[in-house]
PDB file of C-alpha atoms in Angstrom:
ATOM      1  CA  MET A 805      14.645  25.475   0.145  1.00  0.00           C
ATOM      2  CA  THR A 806      17.215  23.296  -1.630  1.00  0.00           C
ATOM      3  CA  ILE A 807      15.950  20.263  -3.560  1.00  0.00           C
ATOM      4  CA  ILE A 808      18.389  17.559  -4.621  1.00  0.00           C
ATOM      5  CA  ALA A 809      17.419  15.186  -7.441  1.00  0.00           C
ATOM      6  CA  THR A 810      19.270  11.888  -7.820  1.00  0.00           C
ATOM      7  CA  ASN A 811      18.788   8.408  -9.245  1.00  0.00           C
ATOM      8  CA  GLN A 812      20.540   6.781  -6.290  1.00  0.00           C
ATOM      9  CA  LEU A 813      20.745   7.797  -2.653  1.00  0.00           C
ATOM     10  CA  SER A 814      24.137   8.173  -1.019  1.00  0.00           C
ATOM     11  CA  GLU A 815      24.689   6.387   2.274  1.00  0.00           C
ATOM     12  CA  GLN A 816      24.184   9.658   4.155  1.00  0.00           C
ATOM     13  CA  GLN A 817      21.044  10.556   2.205  1.00  0.00           C
ATOM     14  CA  GLU A 818      19.543   7.111   2.762  1.00  0.00           C
ATOM     15  CA  GLN A 819      20.190   7.387   6.481  1.00  0.00           C
ATOM     16  CA  GLU A 820      18.467  10.779   6.606  1.00  0.00           C
ATOM     17  CA  VAL A 821      15.494   9.516   4.592  1.00  0.00           C
ATOM     18  CA  ARG A 822      15.119   6.460   6.804  1.00  0.00           C
ATOM     19  CA  GLN A 823      15.122   8.643   9.905  1.00  0.00           C
ATOM     20  CA  LEU A 824      12.395  10.822   8.405  1.00  0.00           C
ATOM     21  CA  ILE A 825      10.408   7.760   7.343  1.00  0.00           C
ATOM     22  CA  ALA A 826      10.491   6.453  10.913  1.00  0.00           C
ATOM     23  CA  GLU A 827       9.321   9.815  12.256  1.00  0.00           C
ATOM     24  CA  ILE A 828       6.449  10.079   9.770  1.00  0.00           C
ATOM     25  CA  ARG A 829       5.344   6.459  10.180  1.00  0.00           C
ATOM     26  CA  ALA A 830       5.107   6.931  13.934  1.00  0.00           C
ATOM     27  CA  TYR A 831       3.261  10.261  13.627  1.00  0.00           C
ATOM     28  CA  ASP A 832       0.774   9.219  10.923  1.00  0.00           C
ATOM     29  CA  ASN A 833       0.495   5.527  11.783  1.00  0.00           C
ATOM     30  CA  PHE A 834       1.653   4.542   8.296  1.00  0.00           C
ATOM     31  CA  THR A 835       2.267   0.946   7.277  1.00  0.00           C
ATOM     32  CA  ARG A 836       3.827   1.135   3.833  1.00  0.00           C
ATOM     33  CA  GLU A 837       7.288   2.525   3.236  1.00  0.00           C
ATOM     34  CA  PRO A 838       8.507   4.076  -0.008  1.00  0.00           C
ATOM     35  CA  TYR A 839      11.011   2.050  -2.033  1.00  0.00           C
ATOM     36  CA  LEU A 840      14.524   3.384  -1.588  1.00  0.00           C
ATOM     37  CA  SER A 841      15.858   1.537  -4.611  1.00  0.00           C
ATOM     38  CA  ASN A 842      15.326   2.336  -8.277  1.00  0.00           C
ATOM     39  CA  MET A 843      15.895  -1.309  -9.243  1.00  0.00           C
ATOM     40  CA  LEU A 844      12.412  -1.738 -10.734  1.00  0.00           C
ATOM     41  CA  ASN A 845      12.255   1.592 -12.581  1.00  0.00           C
ATOM     42  CA  PHE A 846      12.142   1.196 -16.350  1.00  0.00           C
ATOM     43  CA  ASP A 847      14.964   3.762 -16.742  1.00  0.00           C
ATOM     44  CA  GLN A 848      17.455   3.636 -13.910  1.00  0.00           C
ATOM     45  CA  ASP A 849      19.198   6.797 -15.061  1.00  0.00           C
ATOM     46  CA  MET A 850      16.030   8.794 -14.419  1.00  0.00           C
ATOM     47  CA  PRO A 851      15.951  10.765 -11.149  1.00  0.00           C
ATOM     48  CA  ALA A 852      14.015   8.680  -8.649  1.00  0.00           C
ATOM     49  CA  PHE A 853      14.570  10.589  -5.409  1.00  0.00           C
ATOM     50  CA  PHE A 854      13.964  14.257  -4.627  1.00  0.00           C
ATOM     51  CA  LEU A 855      15.126  15.543  -1.249  1.00  0.00           C
ATOM     52  CA  ALA A 856      14.042  18.892   0.211  1.00  0.00           C
ATOM     53  CA  TYR A 857      16.518  20.502   2.614  1.00  0.00           C
ATOM     54  CA  GLU A 858      16.390  23.670   4.673  1.00  0.00           C
ATOM     55  CA  LYS A 859      19.571  24.557   6.564  1.00  0.00           C
ATOM     56  CA  ASN A 860      20.908  21.036   6.006  1.00  0.00           C
ATOM     57  CA  GLU A 861      17.772  19.530   7.564  1.00  0.00           C
ATOM     58  CA  LEU A 862      15.799  17.051   5.468  1.00  0.00           C
ATOM     59  CA  ARG A 863      12.185  18.206   5.616  1.00  0.00           C
ATOM     60  CA  GLY A 864      10.558  16.175   2.869  1.00  0.00           C
ATOM     61  CA  PHE A 865      11.169  13.788  -0.003  1.00  0.00           C
ATOM     62  CA  LEU A 866       9.546  12.396  -3.140  1.00  0.00           C
ATOM     63  CA  THR A 867      10.211   8.957  -4.589  1.00  0.00           C
ATOM     64  CA  VAL A 868       9.412   7.653  -8.081  1.00  0.00           C
ATOM     65  CA  TYR A 869       8.396   4.073  -8.839  1.00  0.00           C
ATOM     66  CA  ALA A 870       7.887   3.655 -12.588  1.00  0.00           C
ATOM     67  CA  ASP A 871       7.322   0.260 -14.212  1.00  0.00           C
ATOM     68  CA  GLY A 872       6.998   2.114 -17.506  1.00  0.00           C
ATOM     69  CA  PRO A 873       6.447   5.633 -18.854  1.00  0.00           C
ATOM     70  CA  ASN A 874       2.703   5.361 -18.239  1.00  0.00           C
ATOM     71  CA  GLU A 875       2.876   3.463 -14.941  1.00  0.00           C
ATOM     72  CA  VAL A 876       4.288   5.993 -12.484  1.00  0.00           C
ATOM     73  CA  ASP A 877       3.637   5.956  -8.737  1.00  0.00           C
ATOM     74  CA  LEU A 878       4.839   8.755  -6.468  1.00  0.00           C
ATOM     75  CA  PHE A 879       5.301   9.023  -2.721  1.00  0.00           C
ATOM     76  CA  ILE A 880       5.546  12.504  -1.209  1.00  0.00           C
ATOM     77  CA  TRP A 881       6.325  12.628   2.507  1.00  0.00           C
ATOM     78  CA  VAL A 882       6.878  15.789   4.547  1.00  0.00           C
ATOM     79  CA  ALA A 883       8.031  16.074   8.154  1.00  0.00           C
ATOM     80  CA  PRO A 884       5.048  16.761  10.465  1.00  0.00           C
ATOM     81  CA  ALA A 885       6.510  20.028  11.764  1.00  0.00           C
ATOM     82  CA  TYR A 886       6.799  21.544   8.261  1.00  0.00           C
ATOM     83  CA  ARG A 887       3.526  20.656   6.563  1.00  0.00           C
ATOM     84  CA  ARG A 888       1.214  23.126   4.796  1.00  0.00           C
ATOM     85  CA  GLN A 889       4.278  25.204   3.816  1.00  0.00           C
ATOM     86  CA  GLY A 890       4.441  24.244   0.126  1.00  0.00           C
ATOM     87  CA  ILE A 891       7.220  21.666   0.427  1.00  0.00           C
ATOM     88  CA  ALA A 892       5.217  18.889  -1.241  1.00  0.00           C
ATOM     89  CA  ARG A 893       4.292  21.204  -4.111  1.00  0.00           C
ATOM     90  CA  GLN A 894       7.917  22.242  -4.621  1.00  0.00           C
ATOM     91  CA  LEU A 895       9.020  18.626  -4.672  1.00  0.00           C
ATOM     92  CA  PHE A 896       6.374  17.742  -7.251  1.00  0.00           C
ATOM     93  CA  GLU A 897       7.242  20.699  -9.484  1.00  0.00           C
ATOM     94  CA  ARG A 898      10.918  19.726  -9.385  1.00  0.00           C
ATOM     95  CA  TYR A 899       9.951  16.150 -10.277  1.00  0.00           C
ATOM     96  CA  GLN A 900       7.992  17.425 -13.280  1.00  0.00           C
ATOM     97  CA  LYS A 901      10.921  19.530 -14.454  1.00  0.00           C
ATOM     98  CA  GLU A 902      13.597  16.858 -14.042  1.00  0.00           C
ATOM     99  CA  THR A 903      11.610  14.038 -15.641  1.00  0.00           C
ATOM    100  CA  ALA A 904      10.085  15.971 -18.553  1.00  0.00           C
ATOM    101  CA  ILE A 905      12.532  14.450 -21.039  1.00  0.00           C
ATOM    102  CA  TYR A 906      11.419  10.911 -20.164  1.00  0.00           C
ATOM    103  CA  GLY A 907       7.887  11.356 -21.545  1.00  0.00           C
ATOM    104  CA  LEU A 908       6.103  10.144 -18.432  1.00  0.00           C
ATOM    105  CA  GLY A 909       2.327  10.020 -18.265  1.00  0.00           C
ATOM    106  CA  ASN A 910       0.266  11.399 -15.416  1.00  0.00           C
ATOM    107  CA  PRO A 911       1.433   9.815 -12.149  1.00  0.00           C
ATOM    108  CA  SER A 912      -0.569   8.281  -9.331  1.00  0.00           C
ATOM    109  CA  PHE A 913       0.001   9.353  -5.749  1.00  0.00           C
ATOM    110  CA  ASN A 914       0.204   6.524  -3.208  1.00  0.00           C
ATOM    111  CA  ILE A 915      -1.616   7.321   0.007  1.00  0.00           C
ATOM    112  CA  GLU A 916      -2.992   5.352   2.945  1.00  0.00           C
ATOM    113  CA  ARG A 917      -6.761   5.616   3.124  1.00  0.00           C
ATOM    114  CA  HIS A 918      -6.936   6.674   6.751  1.00  0.00           C
ATOM    115  CA  PHE A 919      -4.629   9.626   5.985  1.00  0.00           C
ATOM    116  CA  LEU A 920      -6.841  10.701   3.082  1.00  0.00           C
ATOM    117  CA  GLU A 921      -9.947  10.426   5.268  1.00  0.00           C
ATOM    118  CA  ASN A 922      -8.276  12.676   7.839  1.00  0.00           C
ATOM    119  CA  ASN A 923      -7.153  15.144   5.140  1.00  0.00           C
ATOM    120  CA  PRO A 924      -9.962  15.261   2.528  1.00  0.00           C
ATOM    121  CA  TRP A 925      -8.804  18.710   1.353  1.00  0.00           C
ATOM    122  CA  LEU A 926      -5.953  16.990  -0.531  1.00  0.00           C
ATOM    123  CA  LEU A 927      -8.286  16.019  -3.388  1.00  0.00           C
ATOM    124  CA  SER A 928      -9.245  19.561  -4.314  1.00  0.00           C
ATOM    125  CA  ALA A 929      -5.890  21.110  -3.430  1.00  0.00           C
ATOM    126  CA  TRP A 930      -4.042  18.778  -5.793  1.00  0.00           C
ATOM    127  CA  GLN A 931      -6.890  18.413  -8.306  1.00  0.00           C
ATOM    128  CA  VAL A 932      -6.883  14.633  -8.105  1.00  0.00           C
ATOM    129  CA  ILE A 933      -9.515  11.930  -7.773  1.00  0.00           C
ATOM    130  CA  GLU A 934      -9.354   8.596  -6.019  1.00  0.00           C
ATOM    131  CA  SER A 935      -9.016   5.632  -8.377  1.00  0.00           C
ATOM    132  CA  ASP A 936     -11.183   2.540  -8.082  1.00  0.00           C
ATOM    133  CA  GLU A 937      -8.116   0.414  -7.326  1.00  0.00           C
ATOM    134  CA  SER A 938      -6.701  -0.173  -3.877  1.00  0.00           C
ATOM    135  CA  GLU A 939      -4.722  -2.786  -2.032  1.00  0.00           C
ATOM    136  CA  PHE A 940      -4.443  -4.054   1.497  1.00  0.00           C
ATOM    137  CA  TRP A 941      -1.044  -4.036   3.144  1.00  0.00           C
ATOM    138  CA  MET A 942      -0.727  -6.920   5.524  1.00  0.00           C
ATOM    139  CA  SER A 943       1.840  -7.422   8.247  1.00  0.00           C
ATOM    140  CA  ARG A 944       3.178 -10.466  10.028  1.00  0.00           C
ATOM    141  CA  SER A 945       5.444 -11.160  12.984  1.00  0.00           C
ATOM    142  CA  ARG A 946       8.440 -13.506  12.908  1.00  0.00           C
ATOM    143  CA  ASP A 947       6.672 -16.585  14.266  1.00  0.00           C
ATOM    144  CA  LYS A 948       7.557 -19.686  12.289  1.00  0.00           C
ATOM    145  CA  VAL A 949       4.869 -21.663  10.488  1.00  0.00           C
ATOM    146  CA  ASP A 950       4.335 -25.401  10.290  1.00  0.00           C
ATOM    147  CA  ILE A 951       5.251 -26.668   6.849  1.00  0.00           C
ATOM    148  CA  GLU A 952       4.491 -30.025   5.338  1.00  0.00           C
ATOM    149  CA  GLU A 953       7.126 -32.103   3.602  1.00  0.00           C
ATOM    150  CA  ARG A 954       6.980 -32.145  -0.191  1.00  0.00           C
ATOM    151  CA  ARG A 955       9.285 -34.191  -2.384  1.00  0.00           C
ATOM    152  CA  ASP A 956       7.808 -33.211  -5.719  1.00  0.00           C
ATOM    153  CA  ILE A 957       9.085 -29.625  -5.658  1.00  0.00           C
ATOM    154  CA  ILE A 958      12.075 -27.621  -4.424  1.00  0.00           C
ATOM    155  CA  VAL A 959      12.093 -24.005  -3.195  1.00  0.00           C
ATOM    156  CA  CYS A 960      15.407 -22.195  -3.535  1.00  0.00           C
ATOM    157  CA  GLN A 961      16.892 -18.799  -4.241  1.00  0.00           C
ATOM    158  CA  ALA A 962      17.200 -18.185  -7.947  1.00  0.00           C
ATOM    159  CA  GLU A 963      20.588 -18.241  -9.620  1.00  0.00           C
ATOM    160  CA  ILE A 964      21.625 -16.686 -12.879  1.00  0.00           C
ATOM    161  CA  GLN A 965      21.153 -19.971 -14.772  1.00  0.00           C
ATOM    162  CA  HIS A 966      17.440 -19.760 -13.913  1.00  0.00           C
ATOM    163  CA  LEU A 967      17.118 -16.308 -15.469  1.00  0.00           C
ATOM    164  CA  GLU A 968      15.606 -17.192 -18.838  1.00  0.00           C
ATOM    165  CA  ALA A 969      13.165 -19.726 -17.409  1.00  0.00           C
ATOM    166  CA  ILE A 970      12.025 -17.190 -14.801  1.00  0.00           C
ATOM    167  CA  ALA A 971      11.538 -14.501 -17.428  1.00  0.00           C
ATOM    168  CA  ILE A 972       9.471 -16.785 -19.668  1.00  0.00           C
ATOM    169  CA  PHE A 973       7.324 -17.976 -16.745  1.00  0.00           C
ATOM    170  CA  GLN A 974       6.708 -14.484 -15.387  1.00  0.00           C
ATOM    171  CA  SER A 975       5.984 -13.080 -18.847  1.00  0.00           C
ATOM    172  CA  GLU A 976       3.232 -15.659 -19.329  1.00  0.00           C
ATOM    173  CA  THR A 977       1.825 -15.364 -15.805  1.00  0.00           C
ATOM    174  CA  PHE A 978       1.877 -11.565 -15.514  1.00  0.00           C
ATOM    175  CA  GLU A 979       1.130 -11.008 -19.232  1.00  0.00           C
ATOM    176  CA  GLU A 980       4.181  -8.756 -19.338  1.00  0.00           C
ATOM    177  CA  ASP A 981       6.791  -8.103 -22.020  1.00  0.00           C
ATOM    178  CA  LEU A 982       9.485 -10.801 -22.001  1.00  0.00           C
ATOM    179  CA  GLU A 983      12.372  -8.346 -22.058  1.00  0.00           C
ATOM    180  CA  VAL A 984      10.925  -6.436 -19.102  1.00  0.00           C
ATOM    181  CA  CYS A 985      10.596  -9.679 -17.121  1.00  0.00           C
ATOM    182  CA  ARG A 986      14.131 -10.630 -18.086  1.00  0.00           C
ATOM    183  CA  GLN A 987      15.430  -7.292 -16.798  1.00  0.00           C
ATOM    184  CA  TYR A 988      13.492  -7.502 -13.532  1.00  0.00           C
ATOM    185  CA  ALA A 989      14.582 -11.075 -12.879  1.00  0.00           C
ATOM    186  CA  ARG A 990      18.240 -10.227 -13.478  1.00  0.00           C
ATOM    187  CA  GLU A 991      18.077  -7.252 -11.146  1.00  0.00           C
ATOM    188  CA  ALA A 992      16.272  -9.230  -8.445  1.00  0.00           C
ATOM    189  CA  ILE A 993      18.955 -11.925  -8.610  1.00  0.00           C
ATOM    190  CA  GLU A 994      21.905  -9.540  -8.641  1.00  0.00           C
ATOM    191  CA  ASP A 995      20.693  -6.769  -6.328  1.00  0.00           C
ATOM    192  CA  GLU A 996      21.865  -7.153  -2.722  1.00  0.00           C
ATOM    193  CA  SER A 997      18.623  -5.638  -1.400  1.00  0.00           C
ATOM    194  CA  SER A 998      16.365  -8.336  -2.861  1.00  0.00           C
ATOM    195  CA  LEU A 999      16.029 -12.109  -2.937  1.00  0.00           C
ATOM    196  CA  LEU A1000      14.256 -13.973  -5.723  1.00  0.00           C
ATOM    197  CA  TYR A1001      12.857 -17.347  -4.714  1.00  0.00           C
ATOM    198  CA  VAL A1002      11.645 -19.943  -7.220  1.00  0.00           C
ATOM    199  CA  VAL A1003       9.848 -23.258  -7.047  1.00  0.00           C
ATOM    200  CA  LEU A1004      11.319 -25.969  -9.256  1.00  0.00           C
ATOM    201  CA  ARG A1005       9.756 -29.205 -10.393  1.00  0.00           C
ATOM    202  CA  ALA A1006      12.692 -31.060 -11.867  1.00  0.00           C
ATOM    203  CA  ASP A1007      14.315 -28.177 -13.790  1.00  0.00           C
ATOM    204  CA  GLU A1008      11.104 -26.307 -14.575  1.00  0.00           C
ATOM    205  CA  VAL A1009      10.332 -22.979 -12.871  1.00  0.00           C
ATOM    206  CA  ILE A1010       6.689 -23.134 -11.803  1.00  0.00           C
ATOM    207  CA  ALA A1011       6.455 -20.337  -9.211  1.00  0.00           C
ATOM    208  CA  SER A1012       8.366 -17.309  -7.981  1.00  0.00           C
ATOM    209  CA  CYS A1013       8.344 -14.646  -5.277  1.00  0.00           C
ATOM    210  CA  THR A1014      10.705 -11.772  -4.486  1.00  0.00           C
ATOM    211  CA  VAL A1015      11.608 -10.480  -1.039  1.00  0.00           C
ATOM    212  CA  ASP A1016      12.572  -6.803  -0.901  1.00  0.00           C
ATOM    213  CA  LEU A1017      15.012  -6.020   1.910  1.00  0.00           C
ATOM    214  CA  SER A1018      15.495  -2.313   1.249  1.00  0.00           C
ATOM    215  CA  SER A1019      13.027  -1.087   3.884  1.00  0.00           C
ATOM    216  CA  GLY A1020      12.425  -1.623   7.587  1.00  0.00           C
ATOM    217  CA  ASP A1021      10.372  -4.763   6.928  1.00  0.00           C
ATOM    218  CA  GLN A1022      10.794  -7.757   4.665  1.00  0.00           C
ATOM    219  CA  LEU A1023       8.368  -7.217   1.793  1.00  0.00           C
ATOM    220  CA  LEU A1024       7.127 -10.190  -0.223  1.00  0.00           C
ATOM    221  CA  TYR A1025       5.929  -9.279  -3.718  1.00  0.00           C
ATOM    222  CA  GLY A1026       5.501 -10.676  -7.215  1.00  0.00           C
ATOM    223  CA  LEU A1027       4.197 -13.997  -5.914  1.00  0.00           C
ATOM    224  CA  ALA A1028       2.956 -16.040  -8.842  1.00  0.00           C
ATOM    225  CA  VAL A1029       2.304 -19.664  -9.714  1.00  0.00           C
ATOM    226  CA  LYS A1030       2.255 -20.982 -13.256  1.00  0.00           C
ATOM    227  CA  ASN A1031      -1.333 -21.206 -14.479  1.00  0.00           C
ATOM    228  CA  ALA A1032      -1.255 -24.978 -14.994  1.00  0.00           C
ATOM    229  CA  GLU A1033       0.087 -25.498 -11.459  1.00  0.00           C
ATOM    230  CA  GLN A1034      -2.429 -23.431  -9.546  1.00  0.00           C
ATOM    231  CA  GLY A1035      -4.733 -25.058  -7.022  1.00  0.00           C
ATOM    232  CA  LYS A1036      -2.047 -27.505  -5.869  1.00  0.00           C
ATOM    233  CA  GLY A1037      -0.889 -25.676  -2.748  1.00  0.00           C
ATOM    234  CA  ILE A1038       2.341 -24.540  -4.354  1.00  0.00           C
ATOM    235  CA  GLY A1039       1.908 -20.842  -3.552  1.00  0.00           C
ATOM    236  CA  THR A1040       1.111 -21.620   0.081  1.00  0.00           C
ATOM    237  CA  TYR A1041       4.066 -23.980   0.405  1.00  0.00           C
ATOM    238  CA  MET A1042       6.447 -21.454  -1.171  1.00  0.00           C
ATOM    239  CA  THR A1043       5.253 -18.665   1.128  1.00  0.00           C
ATOM    240  CA  LYS A1044       5.686 -20.856   4.213  1.00  0.00           C
ATOM    241  CA  PHE A1045       9.169 -21.830   3.094  1.00  0.00           C
ATOM    242  CA  ILE A1046      10.173 -18.199   2.514  1.00  0.00           C
ATOM    243  CA  LEU A1047       8.844 -17.088   5.901  1.00  0.00           C
ATOM    244  CA  ASN A1048      10.740 -19.765   7.809  1.00  0.00           C
ATOM    245  CA  ASP A1049      13.872 -19.295   5.735  1.00  0.00           C
ATOM    246  CA  ARG A1050      13.954 -15.534   6.318  1.00  0.00           C
ATOM    247  CA  ILE A1051      13.190 -15.879  10.038  1.00  0.00           C
ATOM    248  CA  GLU A1052      16.387 -17.896  10.334  1.00  0.00           C
ATOM    249  CA  SER A1053      18.543 -15.051   9.018  1.00  0.00           C
ATOM    250  CA  ASP A1054      16.711 -11.737   9.538  1.00  0.00           C
ATOM    251  CA  ASN A1055      15.013 -10.228  12.596  1.00  0.00           C
ATOM    252  CA  ARG A1056      12.627  -7.947  10.694  1.00  0.00           C
ATOM    253  CA  PRO A1057       8.876  -8.608  10.427  1.00  0.00           C
ATOM    254  CA  PHE A1058       7.072  -9.150   7.133  1.00  0.00           C
ATOM    255  CA  GLN A1059       4.723  -7.265   4.863  1.00  0.00           C
ATOM    256  CA  ILE A1060       2.769  -8.292   1.795  1.00  0.00           C
ATOM    257  CA  ALA A1061       0.295  -6.448  -0.431  1.00  0.00           C
ATOM    258  CA  VAL A1062      -2.891  -7.881  -1.893  1.00  0.00           C
ATOM    259  CA  GLU A1063      -5.399  -6.238  -4.203  1.00  0.00           C
ATOM    260  CA  ALA A1064      -8.527  -5.249  -2.313  1.00  0.00           C
ATOM    261  CA  ASP A1065     -10.776  -7.319  -4.596  1.00  0.00           C
ATOM    262  CA  ASN A1066      -8.656 -10.489  -4.311  1.00  0.00           C
ATOM    263  CA  ALA A1067     -10.481 -12.137  -1.414  1.00  0.00           C
ATOM    264  CA  VAL A1068      -8.931 -15.551  -2.099  1.00  0.00           C
ATOM    265  CA  ALA A1069      -5.348 -14.304  -1.738  1.00  0.00           C
ATOM    266  CA  LYS A1070      -6.232 -12.212   1.318  1.00  0.00           C
ATOM    267  CA  HIS A1071      -7.750 -15.255   3.006  1.00  0.00           C
ATOM    268  CA  LEU A1072      -4.638 -17.292   2.187  1.00  0.00           C
ATOM    269  CA  TYR A1073      -2.334 -14.731   3.773  1.00  0.00           C
ATOM    270  CA  GLU A1074      -4.576 -14.488   6.841  1.00  0.00           C
ATOM    271  CA  LYS A1075      -4.238 -18.252   7.307  1.00  0.00           C
ATOM    272  CA  LEU A1076      -0.454 -17.733   7.229  1.00  0.00           C
ATOM    273  CA  GLY A1077      -0.609 -15.191  10.043  1.00  0.00           C
ATOM    274  CA  PHE A1078      -0.784 -11.902   8.128  1.00  0.00           C
ATOM    275  CA  VAL A1079      -3.158  -9.231   9.421  1.00  0.00           C
ATOM    276  CA  THR A1080      -4.420  -6.195   7.537  1.00  0.00           C
ATOM    277  CA  SER A1081      -2.576  -3.081   8.695  1.00  0.00           C
ATOM    278  CA  SER A1082      -3.674  -0.485   6.163  1.00  0.00           C
ATOM    279  CA  GLU A1083      -5.336   0.131   2.821  1.00  0.00           C
ATOM    280  CA  ILE A1084      -3.428   1.925   0.072  1.00  0.00           C
ATOM    281  CA  THR A1085      -5.372   3.953  -2.461  1.00  0.00           C
ATOM    282  CA  TYR A1086      -4.195   5.884  -5.511  1.00  0.00           C
ATOM    283  CA  LEU A1087      -4.912   9.478  -6.416  1.00  0.00           C
ATOM    284  CA  LYS A1088      -4.788  10.274 -10.146  1.00  0.00           C
TER     285      LYS A1088
END
């Protein structure tokens, strides 16, 4: 078994990973896809992708999503024909070896609940427990939505001149370090695989949402409205605008994630045509 560690997939590697993702999603009825970009990792020089090959055939991979040294999520996917052969364990051990110098805390393993229910032996085999946090992944087709006219606000794709205002707004809303928000906003604006939308009232940024285009679906994430502006329909209006705007230029369906205990947000997305496809839980 040959395992390749890299911080960025080559075009050939990405193609192979995407083919394996499609095979596994079909076999296991998975909804969520692993991120194939390291844009949001706190250290982009750190290996983020581990690929397991046997005779030039990709049989499994591990991806790293790390907001910070103590906020590390891992995906480990193995081809159905080669499971229970130690590939996942070898990938994880290589991850531990290659990332030791970065001082990472214990990671969480992302897993869809129905897969865990069908494979309960994973808990004891990997000596992990299920956390009390989970999120629903919701999917939506490309049907357009009716959107009301509003003259008090403008929705547009962010430009570099909006960077500082976005960072300040997101830092306050997400209670996150300003420099981290500044870095994420810059990357979301400049990265070709993402689109950062903002809502402006005059020149003030009052809401934002990013669309990730790196997977097979269009993933909406980081949707937030400034605290003082909540309850005014701004989040709903922005989401409707984004859906219609993306339908005009992309033929992929949509996904969005919502925390399992956030009934208000889940109800909002259901009104916009999203349906729950799966529940993601975390093994620690």
